[in-house]
Amino acid sequence: MTRTVHLYLGLFISPFIVLFALSVIFLVHSWTPGKGTKAEPPRTVSNLQLPSDIEKLSGRPLIDALRPVLASAGVQGEINWVTHTAEPNRFIIPVTIPGRLTTVTIDVSKREATIESKTTGLADAAITLHKLPGPHLVGMRMNWIYIRLWSWFADATAYLLIVIPATGVYLWYASRSDRKSGYLCLLSGIAVFTTLIYALIH
Amino acid sequence: MPSSTDSISTAANRSFRLWNRRTHIWIGLFTLVFVWFCGWTGLLLNHQWQFAEFWDTRKQSSLEREIVAPPSANDLLQARDILRQLALTGEIEWTATRGDGGQFDFRVSRPGQIIEIKADLNRNHVSVQRIDVNTWGVMRILHTFTGVRMDDPRNQRDWFVTTLWAYTMDAVAVGLILLVLTGIPLWWDRVPSRRLGGVFLATGALSCGLFWFGLRWIY
């Protein structure tokens, strides 16, 4: 049973682990290979059907109100922090699909949207996914169904990062092989971890 | 009777299997606590669990002190000089653009501790505001403690412990990729598990691929 869990769940989670591990390297070195290489020409969409009270909304209700407007303009994705300017009366809406950032600027008085999209690449997509859902904008995030779905996978990866190593330790211990070298690796890892944490905190 | 080439091939194959298995075990055991830590702190960041609340329970303190104005040098050297006088260490973070006057503000942080320094170099005076957070806060900060920020080239790692931590995170990331790579031959060697394992691997790859690059193609 333990071997089955370790093997099959380990195989399932392998691509997610590769994604998270690669994005760790990008995040640690503030490095996004291939970012911002392809910007599409901006396009304009007119005659938008805007809710009458849109300027009074904020937070999640604003996002819920903007969602059908964006869909009618052919824009899909996770809506990030929306900026509203009174003069001119505009909404600036960043919309993310992993690997693409679209900025939609809605001119409320003209009922017109200017849409600028740029491909940010696979590395940026991995970084975006690594950070989602994350601790910020709790009331607004996961407003796109796929990102909500991703949050479940991200959680599953985190839980399996706890379960799969535990089953691995059991399998190593039960196999009775590589005991000495295994203990050496385990204790070395614990020693390095403890030393680093101590140095960082004290 | 097997040829000498077959024997060499079999021996090489056996040796590869042995070392692949050992590498999988050794890396897995060495990275064990790091991987548990990353998984656990990842969950803490993704969920606002009440028991792990840290910001509301933070402790704040402040003090005013006279210092000897550091000699003219670049910002980092001056900040380090001030920190030495205050007996503080940590990762320096630039929070404000420095003006022409004697005001010099920056932050120094380490997991669990954030210290805002406001130095008036003309008056040889610093005000220090310190925030300490509980263990949950320490754990959350450790997950993201890299000393750098995306799209902010001004803030670079300047504390050697942060650099050590960052390179350890790199090593753990490479270790995880190696665990995946060494795990594949271990699965393939178990002939009865090949088909079902392939289904699990393919399902994982398709799910992950959907988010990583599929959504961008679909929408």
XYZ file of C-alpha atoms in Angstrom:
421
model
C 0.000 0.000 0.000
C 2.756 2.468 0.986
C 4.677 1.650 -2.186
C 1.533 2.096 -4.274
C 0.868 5.541 -2.783
C 4.510 6.583 -3.218
C 4.712 5.330 -6.798
C 1.416 6.422 -8.322
C 0.878 9.694 -6.500
C 4.552 10.484 -7.035
C 4.134 9.958 -10.769
C 0.995 12.081 -10.884
C 2.596 14.967 -9.033
C 5.953 14.805 -10.890
C 5.141 17.458 -13.552
C 3.855 19.822 -10.842
C 7.050 19.298 -8.848
C 9.138 20.158 -11.926
C 7.055 23.330 -12.429
C 7.428 24.427 -8.804
C 11.144 23.521 -8.676
C 11.996 25.448 -11.851
C 10.015 28.467 -10.690
C 11.925 28.394 -7.372
C 15.143 28.944 -9.344
C 13.540 31.804 -11.309
C 12.161 33.423 -8.141
C 15.351 33.041 -6.110
C 17.373 34.777 -8.829
C 14.678 37.253 -9.915
C 15.150 35.883 -13.399
C 12.439 35.440 -16.018
C 13.922 34.063 -19.226
C 11.935 35.052 -22.309
C 9.644 37.534 -20.583
C 7.930 40.269 -22.577
C 9.210 39.127 -25.913
C 5.931 39.251 -27.830
C 3.531 42.177 -27.533
C 0.431 41.995 -29.697
C -0.858 45.168 -31.392
C -3.504 46.895 -29.232
C -7.132 46.568 -30.241
C -10.213 48.574 -29.368
C -13.695 47.323 -28.555
C -16.607 49.799 -28.593
C -20.234 49.818 -27.383
C -19.479 48.026 -24.144
C -22.442 47.245 -21.924
C -21.275 48.631 -18.599
C -23.331 48.289 -15.398
C -24.719 51.701 -14.402
C -23.260 51.556 -10.891
C -19.819 50.285 -11.879
C -18.014 53.357 -10.509
C -19.480 52.719 -7.054
C -18.225 49.137 -6.877
C -14.969 47.862 -5.466
C -13.309 44.575 -4.543
C -15.050 41.357 -5.478
C -18.362 42.970 -6.568
C -16.405 45.115 -9.053
C -14.639 42.050 -10.432
C -17.944 40.197 -10.730
C -19.391 43.191 -12.601
C -16.377 43.475 -14.904
C -16.251 39.774 -15.749
C -19.113 39.829 -18.367
C -17.794 43.113 -19.792
C -14.379 41.551 -20.341
C -15.946 38.403 -21.775
C -17.840 40.526 -24.319
C -14.513 42.112 -25.273
C -13.009 38.644 -25.723
C -10.756 38.789 -22.678
C -10.493 35.823 -20.310
C -8.310 35.259 -17.262
C -7.704 36.078 -13.642
C -8.500 39.727 -12.918
C -5.862 41.359 -10.736
C -5.917 44.680 -8.893
C -8.232 47.105 -10.741
C -7.321 50.787 -10.814
C -10.036 53.418 -11.245
C -9.221 56.993 -12.216
C -11.885 59.685 -11.931
C -10.481 62.083 -14.519
C -10.530 60.648 -17.156
C -13.130 58.155 -15.987
C -11.236 54.919 -16.625
C -10.728 51.447 -15.301
C -7.332 49.862 -15.823
C -7.685 46.104 -15.490
C -4.748 43.680 -15.577
C -5.885 40.198 -16.591
C -3.570 37.217 -16.272
C -3.519 33.893 -18.005
C -0.309 32.044 -17.061
C 2.140 33.165 -19.754
C 0.122 36.168 -20.923
C -0.691 39.535 -19.406
C -3.540 41.560 -20.866
C -4.186 45.125 -19.816
C -7.699 46.362 -20.503
C -8.331 50.093 -20.225
C -12.043 50.892 -20.156
C -13.091 54.455 -20.935
C -16.398 54.628 -19.068
C -17.750 57.752 -20.802
C -17.025 56.394 -24.300
C -17.943 52.806 -23.309
C -14.795 51.712 -25.069
C -11.992 49.319 -24.153
C -8.403 49.320 -25.335
C -6.829 45.914 -25.011
C -3.079 45.365 -24.918
C -1.760 41.874 -24.641
C 1.741 40.510 -24.265
C 3.072 37.017 -24.098
C 5.299 36.644 -21.071
C 6.595 33.130 -21.695
C 6.795 29.776 -19.979
C 9.104 30.921 -17.178
C 6.742 33.735 -16.239
C 3.818 31.300 -16.438
C 5.595 29.011 -13.962
C 6.288 31.950 -11.621
C 2.668 33.101 -11.840
C 1.405 29.620 -11.011
C 3.910 29.217 -8.165
C 2.584 32.376 -6.498
C -1.100 31.514 -6.916
C -3.284 31.746 -4.928
C -0.819 33.194 -2.383
C -1.496 35.394 0.627
C -2.498 38.660 -1.082
C -5.863 40.070 -2.246
C -7.721 37.295 -0.467
C -11.154 38.699 -1.254
C -10.450 39.141 -4.960
C -8.203 36.296 -6.043
C -9.294 33.068 -7.708
C -11.949 34.925 -9.695
C -11.366 32.801 -12.805
C -12.495 29.197 -12.692
C -9.172 27.822 -13.949
C -7.217 29.648 -11.258
C -9.643 28.303 -8.660
C -8.979 24.850 -10.121
C -5.242 25.532 -10.016
C -5.450 26.419 -6.329
C -6.696 22.880 -5.690
C -3.772 21.413 -7.629
C -1.347 23.734 -5.791
C -2.774 22.545 -2.485
C -2.616 18.922 -3.621
C 1.042 19.399 -4.550
C 1.792 20.879 -1.130
C -0.022 18.061 0.706
C 1.687 15.439 -1.428
C 5.058 17.065 -0.738
C 4.377 16.086 2.853
C 2.889 12.626 2.227
C 5.159 11.266 -0.523
C 8.468 11.901 1.298
C 6.942 10.296 4.415
C 6.080 7.160 2.444
C 9.564 7.275 0.933
C 11.169 7.287 4.364
C 9.019 4.312 5.378
C 9.996 2.396 2.218
C 13.687 3.107 2.771
C 13.498 2.062 6.415
C 11.496 -1.087 5.644
C 13.845 -2.157 2.827
C 16.771 -2.395 5.320
C 19.208 -1.494 2.549
C 21.387 1.639 2.424
C 20.779 2.172 6.130
C 24.071 3.837 7.059
C 24.287 6.079 4.015
C 20.586 6.863 4.356
C 20.940 7.941 7.979
C 23.951 10.031 7.005
C 21.930 11.846 4.310
C 18.918 12.301 6.579
C 20.951 13.671 9.482
C 23.046 15.881 7.180
C 19.870 17.383 5.740
C 18.443 18.007 9.208
C 21.749 19.548 10.350
C 21.986 21.894 7.331
C 18.336 22.913 7.702
C 18.609 23.559 11.444
C 21.855 25.514 11.096
C 20.442 27.713 8.343
C 17.221 28.443 10.180
C 19.180 29.278 13.323
C 21.492 31.619 11.400
C 18.542 33.345 9.718
C 16.538 33.885 12.870
C 19.189 34.627 15.518
C 26.048 -18.421 -24.088
C 25.947 -14.643 -23.586
C 28.578 -12.614 -25.436
C 31.012 -10.370 -23.550
C 29.143 -7.309 -24.949
C 25.886 -8.598 -23.421
C 27.626 -9.135 -20.066
C 29.044 -5.611 -20.089
C 25.646 -4.226 -21.036
C 23.916 -6.193 -18.257
C 26.527 -5.113 -15.703
C 26.210 -1.473 -16.777
C 22.429 -1.749 -16.572
C 22.625 -3.279 -13.095
C 25.065 -0.619 -11.966
C 22.822 2.158 -13.349
C 19.799 0.729 -11.513
C 21.713 0.456 -8.247
C 23.097 3.996 -8.386
C 19.833 5.446 -9.661
C 17.999 3.889 -6.702
C 20.647 5.089 -4.255
C 20.603 8.606 -5.690
C 16.804 8.667 -5.334
C 17.020 7.548 -1.695
C 19.935 9.806 -0.754
C 18.502 12.960 -2.311
C 15.073 12.161 -0.890
C 16.446 11.754 2.627
C 18.748 14.791 2.470
C 15.999 17.097 1.210
C 13.293 15.568 3.450
C 12.952 18.381 6.011
C 13.339 21.077 3.347
C 10.577 19.535 1.235
C 8.276 19.149 4.245
C 8.999 22.735 5.178
C 8.255 24.012 1.648
C 5.007 22.026 1.465
C 3.821 23.132 4.871
C 4.722 26.805 4.461
C 3.200 26.772 0.969
C -0.090 25.709 2.554
C 0.261 28.458 5.172
C 0.678 31.056 2.439
C -2.288 29.809 0.432
C -4.684 29.664 3.367
C -5.519 32.272 5.952
C -5.836 29.779 8.772
C -6.825 31.460 12.000
C -4.425 29.404 14.132
C -1.502 30.614 12.011
C -2.317 34.294 12.414
C 0.854 36.315 12.965
C 0.328 39.947 11.962
C -2.298 40.879 14.558
C -0.105 39.482 17.329
C 3.071 41.250 16.200
C 5.126 43.106 18.784
C 6.264 46.617 17.962
C 8.949 48.648 19.639
C 10.904 51.745 18.791
C 13.988 53.557 19.949
C 15.918 56.724 19.171
C 19.701 56.734 19.135
C 22.641 58.922 18.353
C 25.150 57.553 15.876
C 28.392 58.586 14.295
C 27.517 59.579 10.742
C 29.018 56.977 8.397
C 31.715 58.244 6.014
C 30.567 59.194 2.535
C 30.271 56.019 0.509
C 27.625 54.161 -1.409
C 24.248 53.507 0.221
C 25.019 49.887 1.081
C 28.261 50.682 2.911
C 26.600 53.512 4.827
C 23.668 51.290 5.772
C 26.057 48.560 6.960
C 27.950 51.098 9.038
C 24.731 52.228 10.722
C 23.668 48.616 11.347
C 27.072 47.847 12.884
C 26.617 50.758 15.282
C 23.133 49.511 16.176
C 24.366 45.893 16.503
C 21.856 44.722 13.910
C 22.197 42.250 11.041
C 19.868 41.192 8.262
C 18.913 41.741 4.669
C 18.919 45.406 3.715
C 15.972 46.590 1.668
C 15.683 49.986 0.030
C 12.272 51.395 0.751
C 12.697 55.020 -0.270
C 14.534 56.968 -2.919
C 17.371 58.860 -1.316
C 17.160 62.641 -1.591
C 19.911 65.240 -1.468
C 19.451 65.940 2.251
C 20.753 63.972 5.192
C 17.711 61.699 5.465
C 18.576 58.040 4.841
C 15.824 55.473 5.263
C 15.964 51.739 4.749
C 14.669 48.482 6.134
C 16.597 45.532 7.492
C 14.787 42.263 7.793
C 15.254 38.641 8.658
C 12.579 35.997 9.125
C 10.518 37.083 12.111
C 11.896 40.586 12.352
C 11.377 43.753 10.315
C 13.296 46.871 11.326
C 12.677 50.270 9.759
C 15.641 52.613 10.069
C 15.201 56.346 9.591
C 18.578 58.042 9.849
C 19.172 61.767 9.846
C 22.840 61.943 8.957
C 22.984 65.719 9.445
C 21.894 65.339 13.082
C 23.676 61.991 13.672
C 20.381 60.563 14.811
C 18.438 57.400 13.977
C 14.961 56.280 14.829
C 14.428 52.534 14.798
C 11.056 50.839 14.577
C 11.092 47.117 15.146
C 8.386 44.539 14.431
C 8.653 40.975 15.716
C 6.258 38.267 14.572
C 5.521 34.823 15.986
C 6.690 31.429 14.708
C 3.924 31.249 12.081
C 5.138 34.562 10.706
C 8.722 33.311 10.687
C 7.672 30.223 8.701
C 5.710 32.225 6.155
C 8.528 34.702 5.637
C 11.109 31.929 5.257
C 9.175 30.549 2.280
C 9.625 33.802 0.360
C 12.893 35.075 1.852
C 15.170 35.481 -1.164
C 16.551 39.015 -0.742
C 15.449 39.933 -4.261
C 12.215 40.916 -5.912
C 11.015 40.447 -9.438
C 11.337 43.673 -11.470
C 13.161 45.511 -8.675
C 16.855 45.555 -9.601
C 17.694 48.023 -6.779
C 17.174 45.396 -4.108
C 19.896 42.780 -4.314
C 20.981 40.179 -1.792
C 23.428 41.782 0.589
C 23.438 39.486 3.632
C 25.510 36.308 3.281
C 22.968 34.231 5.214
C 20.272 35.167 2.685
C 22.643 34.117 -0.097
C 23.258 30.818 1.662
C 19.501 30.280 2.089
C 18.838 31.210 -1.553
C 21.436 28.753 -2.869
C 20.070 26.082 -0.564
C 16.633 26.666 -2.096
C 18.254 26.234 -5.521
C 19.830 22.980 -4.357
C 16.497 21.718 -3.011
C 14.812 22.635 -6.321
C 17.485 20.768 -8.295
C 17.150 17.894 -5.810
C 13.397 17.713 -6.454
C 13.957 17.616 -10.217
C 16.530 14.836 -9.724
C 14.039 12.937 -7.543
C 11.568 13.051 -10.432
C 14.209 12.035 -12.974
C 15.527 9.140 -10.867
C 11.981 8.101 -9.981
C 11.036 7.477 -13.623
C 13.489 4.549 -14.153
C 12.479 3.107 -10.759
C 8.866 3.033 -11.920
C 9.770 1.649 -15.370
C 11.671 -1.233 -13.783
C 8.472 -2.396 -12.103
C 6.921 -3.977 -15.191
C 3.424 -4.699 -13.713
C 3.119 -1.026 -12.681
C 4.054 0.419 -16.060
C 0.570 0.843 -17.498
C -1.171 2.282 -14.448
C 1.887 4.393 -13.623
C 1.818 5.710 -17.176
C -1.819 6.710 -16.701
C -0.973 8.625 -13.506
C 2.055 10.304 -15.086
C 0.122 11.262 -18.223
C -2.805 12.608 -16.173
C -0.406 14.710 -14.109
C 1.422 15.952 -17.202
C -1.821 16.875 -18.984
C -3.247 18.659 -15.910
C -0.036 20.564 -15.301
C 0.405 21.333 -19.004
C -3.119 22.750 -19.174
C -2.200 25.438 -16.664
C 1.429 25.951 -17.698
C 0.871 26.497 -21.424
C -2.521 25.084 -22.424
C -4.704 27.939 -21.156
C -2.711 30.429 -23.189
C -3.446 28.426 -26.343
C -7.109 27.909 -25.556
C -7.888 31.520 -24.622
